[in-house]
């Protein structure tokens, strides 16, 4: 088969399909063959050996033997992994599995008295028939598994290129947005410095001007402040996350609301953070809000892109003058220590702001990305752990 190579998860799924089909068909055949042999055809081991017939005991004995043979067949399916081989190797393995199971069944029948030692002809015929039936079961299971493999490969040939292209486009857009945000931060800082310098010059002129000029200069200062505020709002609306000027809580709500169905995203927060960061006058300030928002956006994106998560929870709390944010998902998780380069620059900026980033495993499976950000300026990166029950390490 052509197409993307199967992953370890694909191989395990194919193996389970083979084992499941062999188990179901083998068990059905075992029970029906035992009942037919004893109750319909009247073939009983005790009758063959000249002993009084006991049909129920003989049915039970034959069923147990045949079910044991089914267990052997399933173990062979699990060990041989026939579905991973191409013809003719897979066909030889099917025949070998059938012959092995037929031989095991014959030995068990001889050892339990189903056949006597003198009935080798009947034993060989029974073994041959069993080998053929088991081989047909393996062949059917292999056919179904092959169809499953072909369907999966066809879907991936169609879907994977589109997914790769969409992911590449998303990465380009995110990279462009990050560059614009960095430029916007630099522009905002430069603009604020220049406006403050102009304001200082105007105030100095106003202090030395006469009364009429001071009134005009005061009006100019008011217009300059209004222009600065309008420019900041326009810049924030064009570059920054939605609602960021109204506080971290509204911005996070807007971010969570943009995640499409059927992904389930839950936002939890305590009363303290709702009261302090529910408006634009919160203690964090715009820079720290932006850092936490970008970390939340990165955490949700990584949970979807790398963790294949269907459930994500974002929690926000204020404890001891520190804001704690956790993005936890129920995806496939990450290996520690994790190396997510997309978080590297963001981690550095958060640490420069006095915060700390932790990446670890979520209890019960999944990934937990946590950040602790001091409300006031911090001198060092010493902070408490990322949350109870988490197995996490600082992201380095």
mmCIF file of C-alpha atoms in Angstrom:
data_model
loop_
_atom_site.group_PDB
_atom_site.id
_atom_site.type_symbol
_atom_site.label_atom_id
_atom_site.label_comp_id
_atom_site.label_asym_id
_atom_site.label_seq_id
_atom_site.Cartn_x
_atom_site.Cartn_y
_atom_site.Cartn_z
ATOM 1 C CA UNK A 1 0.000 0.000 0.000
ATOM 2 C CA UNK A 2 1.170 3.511 -0.773
ATOM 3 C CA UNK A 3 0.586 6.578 1.309
ATOM 4 C CA UNK A 4 1.680 7.750 4.759
ATOM 5 C CA UNK A 5 3.478 5.143 6.849
ATOM 6 C CA UNK A 6 1.352 3.625 9.614
ATOM 7 C CA UNK A 7 2.021 4.947 13.095
ATOM 8 C CA UNK A 8 2.492 2.739 16.191
ATOM 9 C CA UNK A 9 -1.076 3.568 17.128
ATOM 10 C CA UNK A 10 -2.247 2.387 13.687
ATOM 11 C CA UNK A 11 -0.402 -0.906 14.107
ATOM 12 C CA UNK A 12 -1.953 -1.476 17.509
ATOM 13 C CA UNK A 13 -5.388 -0.728 16.099
ATOM 14 C CA UNK A 14 -4.850 -3.187 13.217
ATOM 15 C CA UNK A 15 -3.649 -5.846 15.641
ATOM 16 C CA UNK A 16 -6.716 -5.392 17.826
ATOM 17 C CA UNK A 17 -8.938 -5.704 14.751
ATOM 18 C CA UNK A 18 -7.306 -9.016 13.796
ATOM 19 C CA UNK A 19 -7.545 -10.368 17.341
ATOM 20 C CA UNK A 20 -11.162 -9.266 17.751
ATOM 21 C CA UNK A 21 -12.337 -10.915 14.515
ATOM 22 C CA UNK A 22 -10.423 -14.132 15.223
ATOM 23 C CA UNK A 23 -11.858 -14.261 18.744
ATOM 24 C CA UNK A 24 -15.481 -13.633 17.716
ATOM 25 C CA UNK A 25 -15.558 -15.978 14.714
ATOM 26 C CA UNK A 26 -13.497 -18.608 16.473
ATOM 27 C CA UNK A 27 -15.737 -18.628 19.543
ATOM 28 C CA UNK A 28 -18.886 -18.850 17.404
ATOM 29 C CA UNK A 29 -17.408 -21.707 15.403
ATOM 30 C CA UNK A 30 -16.205 -23.512 18.529
ATOM 31 C CA UNK A 31 -19.579 -23.513 20.216
ATOM 32 C CA UNK A 32 -21.590 -24.355 17.102
ATOM 33 C CA UNK A 33 -19.230 -27.155 16.050
ATOM 34 C CA UNK A 34 -19.346 -28.738 19.509
ATOM 35 C CA UNK A 35 -23.134 -28.652 19.665
ATOM 36 C CA UNK A 36 -23.472 -30.006 16.134
ATOM 37 C CA UNK A 37 -21.039 -32.857 16.728
ATOM 38 C CA UNK A 38 -22.736 -34.097 19.894
ATOM 39 C CA UNK A 39 -26.392 -33.154 19.713
ATOM 40 C CA UNK A 40 -27.065 -33.240 15.978
ATOM 41 C CA UNK A 41 -24.653 -35.842 14.631
ATOM 42 C CA UNK A 42 -24.503 -37.871 17.838
ATOM 43 C CA UNK A 43 -20.717 -38.064 17.827
ATOM 44 C CA UNK A 44 -19.696 -38.571 21.461
ATOM 45 C CA UNK A 45 -16.306 -39.492 22.813
ATOM 46 C CA UNK A 46 -17.816 -41.952 25.273
ATOM 47 C CA UNK A 47 -19.774 -43.683 22.450
ATOM 48 C CA UNK A 48 -16.617 -44.011 20.378
ATOM 49 C CA UNK A 49 -14.847 -45.687 23.275
ATOM 50 C CA UNK A 50 -17.722 -48.006 24.140
ATOM 51 C CA UNK A 51 -18.721 -46.156 27.332
ATOM 52 C CA UNK A 52 -22.223 -44.976 28.261
ATOM 53 C CA UNK A 53 -23.037 -41.716 26.540
ATOM 54 C CA UNK A 54 -23.170 -38.476 28.525
ATOM 55 C CA UNK A 55 -24.042 -35.785 25.973
ATOM 56 C CA UNK A 56 -23.908 -32.751 28.307
ATOM 57 C CA UNK A 57 -20.503 -33.664 29.662
ATOM 58 C CA UNK A 58 -19.202 -34.311 26.179
ATOM 59 C CA UNK A 59 -20.552 -30.981 24.908
ATOM 60 C CA UNK A 60 -18.898 -29.179 27.790
ATOM 61 C CA UNK A 61 -15.586 -30.938 27.178
ATOM 62 C CA UNK A 62 -15.610 -30.167 23.466
ATOM 63 C CA UNK A 63 -16.587 -26.530 24.060
ATOM 64 C CA UNK A 64 -13.740 -26.046 26.549
ATOM 65 C CA UNK A 65 -11.239 -27.587 24.138
ATOM 66 C CA UNK A 66 -12.449 -25.442 21.253
ATOM 67 C CA UNK A 67 -12.442 -22.279 23.354
ATOM 68 C CA UNK A 68 -8.892 -23.062 24.433
ATOM 69 C CA UNK A 69 -8.062 -23.371 20.737
ATOM 70 C CA UNK A 70 -9.620 -19.928 20.171
ATOM 71 C CA UNK A 71 -7.362 -18.485 22.871
ATOM 72 C CA UNK A 72 -4.358 -20.015 21.096
ATOM 73 C CA UNK A 73 -5.562 -18.484 17.820
ATOM 74 C CA UNK A 74 -5.867 -15.028 19.370
ATOM 75 C CA UNK A 75 -2.390 -15.310 20.870
ATOM 76 C CA UNK A 76 -1.017 -16.291 17.465
ATOM 77 C CA UNK A 77 -2.760 -13.295 15.870
ATOM 78 C CA UNK A 78 -1.193 -11.027 18.483
ATOM 79 C CA UNK A 79 2.298 -12.504 18.113
ATOM 80 C CA UNK A 80 2.516 -13.064 14.352
ATOM 81 C CA UNK A 81 1.136 -9.631 13.345
ATOM 82 C CA UNK A 82 0.133 -11.057 9.985
ATOM 83 C CA UNK A 83 -1.483 -7.762 8.963
ATOM 84 C CA UNK A 84 1.948 -6.092 8.905
ATOM 85 C CA UNK A 85 3.283 -8.491 6.256
ATOM 86 C CA UNK A 86 2.720 -8.424 2.519
ATOM 87 C CA UNK A 87 1.882 -11.415 0.304
ATOM 88 C CA UNK A 88 3.151 -14.074 -0.021
ATOM 89 C CA UNK A 89 4.537 -13.897 3.513
ATOM 90 C CA UNK A 90 1.102 -13.088 4.964
ATOM 91 C CA UNK A 91 -0.457 -16.077 3.169
ATOM 92 C CA UNK A 92 2.207 -18.437 4.508
ATOM 93 C CA UNK A 93 1.614 -17.089 8.006
ATOM 94 C CA UNK A 94 -2.142 -17.651 7.664
ATOM 95 C CA UNK A 95 -1.534 -21.277 6.650
ATOM 96 C CA UNK A 96 1.019 -21.749 9.426
ATOM 97 C CA UNK A 97 -1.390 -20.363 12.010
ATOM 98 C CA UNK A 98 -4.140 -22.702 10.812
ATOM 99 C CA UNK A 99 -1.840 -25.731 10.886
ATOM 100 C CA UNK A 100 -0.555 -24.838 14.362
ATOM 101 C CA UNK A 101 -4.035 -24.443 15.793
ATOM 102 C CA UNK A 102 -5.193 -27.689 14.115
ATOM 103 C CA UNK A 103 -2.261 -29.567 15.639
ATOM 104 C CA UNK A 104 -2.874 -28.126 19.116
ATOM 105 C CA UNK A 105 -6.536 -29.087 18.886
ATOM 106 C CA UNK A 106 -5.688 -32.659 17.877
ATOM 107 C CA UNK A 107 -3.293 -33.043 20.813
ATOM 108 C CA UNK A 108 -5.900 -31.725 23.253
ATOM 109 C CA UNK A 109 -8.568 -34.064 21.865
ATOM 110 C CA UNK A 110 -6.290 -37.098 22.232
ATOM 111 C CA UNK A 111 -5.218 -36.141 25.750
ATOM 112 C CA UNK A 112 -8.811 -35.612 26.984
ATOM 113 C CA UNK A 113 -10.310 -38.730 25.460
ATOM 114 C CA UNK A 114 -12.288 -37.228 22.621
ATOM 115 C CA UNK A 115 -10.448 -39.709 20.375
ATOM 116 C CA UNK A 116 -8.695 -42.926 21.329
ATOM 117 C CA UNK A 117 -5.092 -43.692 20.425
ATOM 118 C CA UNK A 118 -6.248 -46.090 17.678
ATOM 119 C CA UNK A 119 -8.304 -43.465 15.805
ATOM 120 C CA UNK A 120 -5.429 -41.642 14.059
ATOM 121 C CA UNK A 121 -7.347 -41.404 10.817
ATOM 122 C CA UNK A 122 -10.193 -39.524 12.457
ATOM 123 C CA UNK A 123 -7.710 -37.356 14.371
ATOM 124 C CA UNK A 124 -5.905 -36.325 11.178
ATOM 125 C CA UNK A 125 -9.143 -35.600 9.334
ATOM 126 C CA UNK A 126 -10.401 -33.503 12.280
ATOM 127 C CA UNK A 127 -7.081 -31.652 12.492
ATOM 128 C CA UNK A 128 -7.123 -30.943 8.742
ATOM 129 C CA UNK A 129 -10.676 -29.617 8.891
ATOM 130 C CA UNK A 130 -9.847 -27.460 11.917
ATOM 131 C CA UNK A 131 -6.731 -26.098 10.187
ATOM 132 C CA UNK A 132 -8.777 -25.142 7.130
ATOM 133 C CA UNK A 133 -11.474 -23.437 9.210
ATOM 134 C CA UNK A 134 -8.970 -21.514 11.322
ATOM 135 C CA UNK A 135 -7.040 -20.490 8.206
ATOM 136 C CA UNK A 136 -10.261 -19.171 6.673
ATOM 137 C CA UNK A 137 -10.973 -17.204 9.854
ATOM 138 C CA UNK A 138 -7.469 -15.703 9.758
ATOM 139 C CA UNK A 139 -7.870 -14.935 6.064
ATOM 140 C CA UNK A 140 -11.179 -13.158 6.666
ATOM 141 C CA UNK A 141 -9.707 -11.183 9.562
ATOM 142 C CA UNK A 142 -6.743 -10.234 7.379
ATOM 143 C CA UNK A 143 -9.069 -9.137 4.568
ATOM 144 C CA UNK A 144 -11.052 -6.880 6.904
ATOM 145 C CA UNK A 145 -7.860 -5.431 8.368
ATOM 146 C CA UNK A 146 -6.444 -4.804 4.891
ATOM 147 C CA UNK A 147 -9.622 -2.927 3.954
ATOM 148 C CA UNK A 148 -9.244 -0.869 7.111
ATOM 149 C CA UNK A 149 -5.639 -0.073 6.211
ATOM 150 C CA UNK A 150 -6.531 0.921 2.650
ATOM 151 C CA UNK A 151 -9.365 3.157 3.836
ATOM 152 C CA UNK A 152 -7.118 4.832 6.388
ATOM 153 C CA UNK A 153 -4.375 5.396 3.820
ATOM 154 C CA UNK A 154 -6.868 6.843 1.321
ATOM 155 C CA UNK A 155 -8.276 9.208 3.927
ATOM 156 C CA UNK A 156 -4.820 10.387 4.876
ATOM 157 C CA UNK A 157 -3.775 10.915 1.286
ATOM 158 C CA UNK A 158 -6.758 13.220 0.969
ATOM 159 C CA UNK A 159 -6.827 14.861 4.379
ATOM 160 C CA UNK A 160 -3.173 15.024 5.408
ATOM 161 C CA UNK A 161 -1.955 17.440 2.697
ATOM 162 C CA UNK A 162 -4.833 19.786 3.456
ATOM 163 C CA UNK A 163 -4.121 19.567 7.186
ATOM 164 C CA UNK A 164 -0.407 20.228 6.641
ATOM 165 C CA UNK A 165 -1.162 23.206 4.427
ATOM 166 C CA UNK A 166 -3.681 24.598 6.921
ATOM 167 C CA UNK A 167 -1.227 24.130 9.782
ATOM 168 C CA UNK A 168 1.556 25.831 7.813
ATOM 169 C CA UNK A 169 -0.744 28.750 7.012
ATOM 170 C CA UNK A 170 -1.749 29.024 10.655
ATOM 171 C CA UNK A 171 1.895 29.024 11.733
ATOM 172 C CA UNK A 172 2.700 31.763 9.243
ATOM 173 C CA UNK A 173 -0.208 33.859 10.456
ATOM 174 C CA UNK A 174 0.729 33.363 14.086
ATOM 175 C CA UNK A 175 4.364 34.223 13.386
ATOM 176 C CA UNK A 176 3.299 37.372 11.550
ATOM 177 C CA UNK A 177 0.982 38.315 14.388
ATOM 178 C CA UNK A 178 3.764 37.811 16.942
ATOM 179 C CA UNK A 179 6.109 40.000 14.890
ATOM 180 C CA UNK A 180 3.450 42.679 14.647
ATOM 181 C CA UNK A 181 2.827 42.526 18.367
ATOM 182 C CA UNK A 182 6.541 42.950 19.089
ATOM 183 C CA UNK A 183 6.659 45.886 16.693
ATOM 184 C CA UNK A 184 3.535 47.318 18.304
ATOM 185 C CA UNK A 185 5.104 47.050 21.755
ATOM 186 C CA UNK A 186 8.222 48.832 20.538
ATOM 187 C CA UNK A 187 6.145 51.488 18.755
ATOM 188 C CA UNK A 188 3.978 52.029 21.819
ATOM 189 C CA UNK A 189 7.031 52.479 24.058
ATOM 190 C CA UNK A 190 8.694 54.824 21.589
ATOM 191 C CA UNK A 191 5.496 56.817 21.090
ATOM 192 C CA UNK A 192 4.925 57.121 24.813
ATOM 193 C CA UNK A 193 8.471 58.400 25.317
ATOM 194 C CA UNK A 194 8.174 60.958 22.544
ATOM 195 C CA UNK A 195 4.773 62.187 23.738
ATOM 196 C CA UNK A 196 6.063 62.515 27.289
ATOM 197 C CA UNK A 197 9.027 64.547 26.023
ATOM 198 C CA UNK A 198 6.729 66.798 23.991
ATOM 199 C CA UNK A 199 4.433 67.193 26.975
ATOM 200 C CA UNK A 200 7.369 68.152 29.193
ATOM 201 C CA UNK A 201 8.487 70.790 26.685
ATOM 202 C CA UNK A 202 4.966 72.208 26.449
ATOM 203 C CA UNK A 203 4.618 72.344 30.231
ATOM 204 C CA UNK A 204 7.954 74.141 30.448
ATOM 205 C CA UNK A 205 6.758 76.658 27.852
ATOM 206 C CA UNK A 206 3.462 77.071 29.672
ATOM 207 C CA UNK A 207 5.296 77.847 32.920
ATOM 208 C CA UNK A 208 7.081 80.764 31.235
ATOM 209 C CA UNK A 209 4.198 81.980 29.067
ATOM 210 C CA UNK A 210 1.593 84.618 29.866
ATOM 211 C CA UNK A 211 -1.965 83.762 30.906
ATOM 212 C CA UNK A 212 -3.489 83.631 27.411
ATOM 213 C CA UNK A 213 -0.684 81.430 26.073
ATOM 214 C CA UNK A 214 -0.968 79.119 29.096
ATOM 215 C CA UNK A 215 -4.636 78.558 28.287
ATOM 216 C CA UNK A 216 -3.785 77.701 24.698
ATOM 217 C CA UNK A 217 -0.949 75.411 25.755
ATOM 218 C CA UNK A 218 -3.228 73.665 28.236
ATOM 219 C CA UNK A 219 -5.699 73.037 25.420
ATOM 220 C CA UNK A 220 -2.891 71.644 23.266
ATOM 221 C CA UNK A 221 -1.846 69.361 26.122
ATOM 222 C CA UNK A 222 -5.412 68.073 26.466
ATOM 223 C CA UNK A 223 -5.614 67.401 22.726
ATOM 224 C CA UNK A 224 -2.255 65.623 22.876
ATOM 225 C CA UNK A 225 -3.518 63.374 25.686
ATOM 226 C CA UNK A 226 -6.710 62.612 23.774
ATOM 227 C CA UNK A 227 -4.694 61.826 20.651
ATOM 228 C CA UNK A 228 -2.409 59.535 22.649
ATOM 229 C CA UNK A 229 -5.362 57.663 24.151
ATOM 230 C CA UNK A 230 -7.082 57.323 20.769
ATOM 231 C CA UNK A 231 -3.890 56.069 19.155
ATOM 232 C CA UNK A 232 -3.373 53.525 21.914
ATOM 233 C CA UNK A 233 -6.942 52.260 21.576
ATOM 234 C CA UNK A 234 -6.593 51.964 17.810
ATOM 235 C CA UNK A 235 -3.299 50.129 18.147
ATOM 236 C CA UNK A 236 -4.740 47.743 20.709
ATOM 237 C CA UNK A 237 -7.803 47.059 18.566
ATOM 238 C CA UNK A 238 -5.688 46.310 15.479
ATOM 239 C CA UNK A 239 -2.881 44.262 17.054
ATOM 240 C CA UNK A 240 -3.751 43.131 20.546
ATOM 241 C CA UNK A 241 -6.223 40.415 21.608
ATOM 242 C CA UNK A 242 -9.861 41.406 21.848
ATOM 243 C CA UNK A 243 -10.993 42.986 25.115
ATOM 244 C CA UNK A 244 -7.413 43.206 26.438
ATOM 245 C CA UNK A 245 -7.932 46.855 27.266
ATOM 246 C CA UNK A 246 -10.904 45.899 29.456
ATOM 247 C CA UNK A 247 -8.949 43.479 31.636
ATOM 248 C CA UNK A 248 -7.533 39.964 31.594
ATOM 249 C CA UNK A 249 -10.854 38.294 32.445
ATOM 250 C CA UNK A 250 -12.835 39.717 29.474
ATOM 251 C CA UNK A 251 -9.908 38.996 27.156
ATOM 252 C CA UNK A 252 -9.771 35.338 28.254
ATOM 253 C CA UNK A 253 -13.530 35.018 27.831
ATOM 254 C CA UNK A 254 -13.222 36.347 24.279
ATOM 255 C CA UNK A 255 -10.378 33.891 23.545
ATOM 256 C CA UNK A 256 -12.325 30.887 24.862
ATOM 257 C CA UNK A 257 -15.413 31.916 22.906
ATOM 258 C CA UNK A 258 -13.450 31.735 19.649
ATOM 259 C CA UNK A 259 -12.603 28.026 20.037
ATOM 260 C CA UNK A 260 -14.936 26.209 17.621
ATOM 261 C CA UNK A 261 -17.212 23.277 18.440
ATOM 262 C CA UNK A 262 -16.979 20.410 19.242
ATOM 263 C CA UNK A 263 -13.949 21.327 21.387
ATOM 264 C CA UNK A 264 -15.111 21.844 24.967
ATOM 265 C CA UNK A 265 -13.275 24.724 26.686
ATOM 266 C CA UNK A 266 -14.062 25.662 30.290
ATOM 267 C CA UNK A 267 -12.959 28.929 31.916
ATOM 268 C CA UNK A 268 -12.750 28.968 35.721
ATOM 269 C CA UNK A 269 -11.718 31.897 37.899
ATOM 270 C CA UNK A 270 -11.965 32.896 41.542
ATOM 271 C CA UNK A 271 -13.715 35.935 42.941
ATOM 272 C CA UNK A 272 -10.479 37.821 43.592
ATOM 273 C CA UNK A 273 -9.302 37.780 39.982
ATOM 274 C CA UNK A 274 -12.802 38.561 38.709
ATOM 275 C CA UNK A 275 -12.919 41.646 40.913
ATOM 276 C CA UNK A 276 -9.428 42.921 40.104
ATOM 277 C CA UNK A 277 -8.988 41.983 36.431
ATOM 278 C CA UNK A 278 -12.596 42.333 35.345
ATOM 279 C CA UNK A 279 -11.936 45.886 34.188
ATOM 280 C CA UNK A 280 -9.199 47.758 32.393
ATOM 281 C CA UNK A 281 -7.947 49.277 35.655
ATOM 282 C CA UNK A 282 -6.622 45.994 37.086
ATOM 283 C CA UNK A 283 -3.256 45.746 38.845
ATOM 284 C CA UNK A 284 -1.500 43.636 36.205
ATOM 285 C CA UNK A 285 -1.057 46.267 33.551
ATOM 286 C CA UNK A 286 -1.207 45.861 29.807
ATOM 287 C CA UNK A 287 2.207 44.217 29.341
ATOM 288 C CA UNK A 288 1.601 41.375 31.807
ATOM 289 C CA UNK A 289 -1.929 40.844 30.525
ATOM 290 C CA UNK A 290 -0.554 40.456 27.007
ATOM 291 C CA UNK A 291 2.011 37.902 28.162
ATOM 292 C CA UNK A 292 -0.603 35.809 29.965
ATOM 293 C CA UNK A 293 -2.989 36.052 27.023
ATOM 294 C CA UNK A 294 -0.309 34.904 24.602
ATOM 295 C CA UNK A 295 0.535 31.999 26.891
ATOM 296 C CA UNK A 296 -3.144 31.004 27.088
ATOM 297 C CA UNK A 297 -3.446 31.190 23.313
ATOM 298 C CA UNK A 298 -0.272 29.101 22.917
ATOM 299 C CA UNK A 299 -1.494 26.557 25.451
ATOM 300 C CA UNK A 300 -4.849 26.085 23.714
ATOM 301 C CA UNK A 301 -3.210 25.881 20.282
ATOM 302 C CA UNK A 302 -0.674 23.275 21.456
ATOM 303 C CA UNK A 303 -3.424 21.246 23.153
ATOM 304 C CA UNK A 304 -5.262 21.056 19.830
ATOM 305 C CA UNK A 305 -2.269 20.698 17.510
ATOM 306 C CA UNK A 306 -0.041 18.348 19.529
ATOM 307 C CA UNK A 307 -2.319 16.838 22.155
ATOM 308 C CA UNK A 308 -5.426 16.265 19.992
ATOM 309 C CA UNK A 309 -7.446 17.399 23.006
ATOM 310 C CA UNK A 310 -11.230 17.530 22.988
ATOM 311 C CA UNK A 311 -11.505 19.034 26.481
ATOM 312 C CA UNK A 312 -9.517 22.053 27.697
ATOM 313 C CA UNK A 313 -9.792 23.945 30.960
ATOM 314 C CA UNK A 314 -8.373 27.427 31.593
ATOM 315 C CA UNK A 315 -8.258 28.484 35.243
ATOM 316 C CA UNK A 316 -7.311 31.870 36.649
ATOM 317 C CA UNK A 317 -6.774 32.847 40.266
ATOM 318 C CA UNK A 318 -5.184 35.544 42.413
ATOM 319 C CA UNK A 319 -3.170 34.318 45.393
ATOM 320 C CA UNK A 320 -0.729 36.302 47.541
ATOM 321 C CA UNK A 321 -0.382 39.111 44.988
ATOM 322 C CA UNK A 322 0.351 36.593 42.245
ATOM 323 C CA UNK A 323 -1.858 35.698 39.305
ATOM 324 C CA UNK A 324 -1.873 31.970 38.564
ATOM 325 C CA UNK A 325 -3.082 30.779 35.161
ATOM 326 C CA UNK A 326 -3.336 27.098 34.160
ATOM 327 C CA UNK A 327 -4.228 25.654 30.756
ATOM 328 C CA UNK A 328 -4.972 21.926 31.223
ATOM 329 C CA UNK A 329 -6.186 19.487 28.603
ATOM 330 C CA UNK A 330 -7.244 15.847 28.326
ATOM 331 C CA UNK A 331 -5.168 15.051 25.250
ATOM 332 C CA UNK A 332 -2.385 12.529 24.708
ATOM 333 C CA UNK A 333 0.070 14.480 26.863
ATOM 334 C CA UNK A 334 3.726 15.391 26.433
ATOM 335 C CA UNK A 335 6.978 13.730 27.379
ATOM 336 C CA UNK A 336 8.991 15.459 30.068
ATOM 337 C CA UNK A 337 11.178 17.363 29.743
ATOM 338 C CA UNK A 338 9.240 18.786 26.818
ATOM 339 C CA UNK A 339 10.833 20.918 24.126
ATOM 340 C CA UNK A 340 8.225 23.237 22.661
ATOM 341 C CA UNK A 341 10.294 25.885 20.945
ATOM 342 C CA UNK A 342 7.265 28.062 20.311
ATOM 343 C CA UNK A 343 7.146 28.738 24.065
ATOM 344 C CA UNK A 344 10.823 29.661 24.373
ATOM 345 C CA UNK A 345 10.673 33.396 23.630
ATOM 346 C CA UNK A 346 7.423 33.772 25.514
ATOM 347 C CA UNK A 347 8.900 32.080 28.568
ATOM 348 C CA UNK A 348 11.860 34.462 28.463
ATOM 349 C CA UNK A 349 9.600 37.511 28.332
ATOM 350 C CA UNK A 350 7.456 36.209 31.197
ATOM 351 C CA UNK A 351 10.534 35.623 33.348
ATOM 352 C CA UNK A 352 11.819 39.122 32.556
ATOM 353 C CA UNK A 353 8.469 40.397 33.860
ATOM 354 C CA UNK A 354 9.062 38.467 37.105
ATOM 355 C CA UNK A 355 6.921 35.450 36.264
ATOM 356 C CA UNK A 356 7.508 31.754 35.802
ATOM 357 C CA UNK A 357 6.255 29.104 33.346
ATOM 358 C CA UNK A 358 5.721 25.415 34.120
ATOM 359 C CA UNK A 359 4.949 22.595 31.700
ATOM 360 C CA UNK A 360 3.920 19.181 32.979
ATOM 361 C CA UNK A 361 1.467 16.322 32.945
ATOM 362 C CA UNK A 362 -2.165 16.564 33.943
ATOM 363 C CA UNK A 363 -3.454 14.074 36.553
ATOM 364 C CA UNK A 364 -5.485 11.497 34.673
ATOM 365 C CA UNK A 365 -3.735 12.180 31.359
ATOM 366 C CA UNK A 366 -3.046 15.276 29.324
ATOM 367 C CA UNK A 367 -0.854 18.355 29.582
ATOM 368 C CA UNK A 368 -0.758 21.239 32.040
ATOM 369 C CA UNK A 369 0.779 24.587 31.122
ATOM 370 C CA UNK A 370 0.937 26.983 34.051
ATOM 371 C CA UNK A 371 2.196 30.502 34.627
ATOM 372 C CA UNK A 372 2.611 32.549 37.785
ATOM 373 C CA UNK A 373 2.829 36.304 37.345
ATOM 374 C CA UNK A 374 3.373 38.766 40.207
ATOM 375 C CA UNK A 375 1.011 41.703 40.314
ATOM 376 C CA UNK A 376 3.817 43.980 41.470
ATOM 377 C CA UNK A 377 7.310 44.040 39.972
ATOM 378 C CA UNK A 378 9.314 41.045 41.175
ATOM 379 C CA UNK A 379 13.071 40.808 41.726
ATOM 380 C CA UNK A 380 13.488 37.064 41.357
ATOM 381 C CA UNK A 381 11.858 34.045 39.754
ATOM 382 C CA UNK A 382 11.103 32.175 42.997
ATOM 383 C CA UNK A 383 7.466 31.139 42.962
ATOM 384 C CA UNK A 384 5.336 28.307 44.281
ATOM 385 C CA UNK A 385 4.601 25.223 42.209
ATOM 386 C CA UNK A 386 2.217 25.191 39.287
ATOM 387 C CA UNK A 387 -0.741 23.691 41.102
ATOM 388 C CA UNK A 388 -1.815 20.739 43.229
ATOM 389 C CA UNK A 389 -1.563 17.301 41.690
ATOM 390 C CA UNK A 390 0.577 18.405 38.737
ATOM 391 C CA UNK A 391 3.795 16.705 37.686
ATOM 392 C CA UNK A 392 5.616 19.621 36.159
ATOM 393 C CA UNK A 393 9.015 21.101 35.507
ATOM 394 C CA UNK A 394 10.041 24.688 34.778
ATOM 395 C CA UNK A 395 10.040 25.203 31.025
ATOM 396 C CA UNK A 396 13.659 25.655 30.017
#
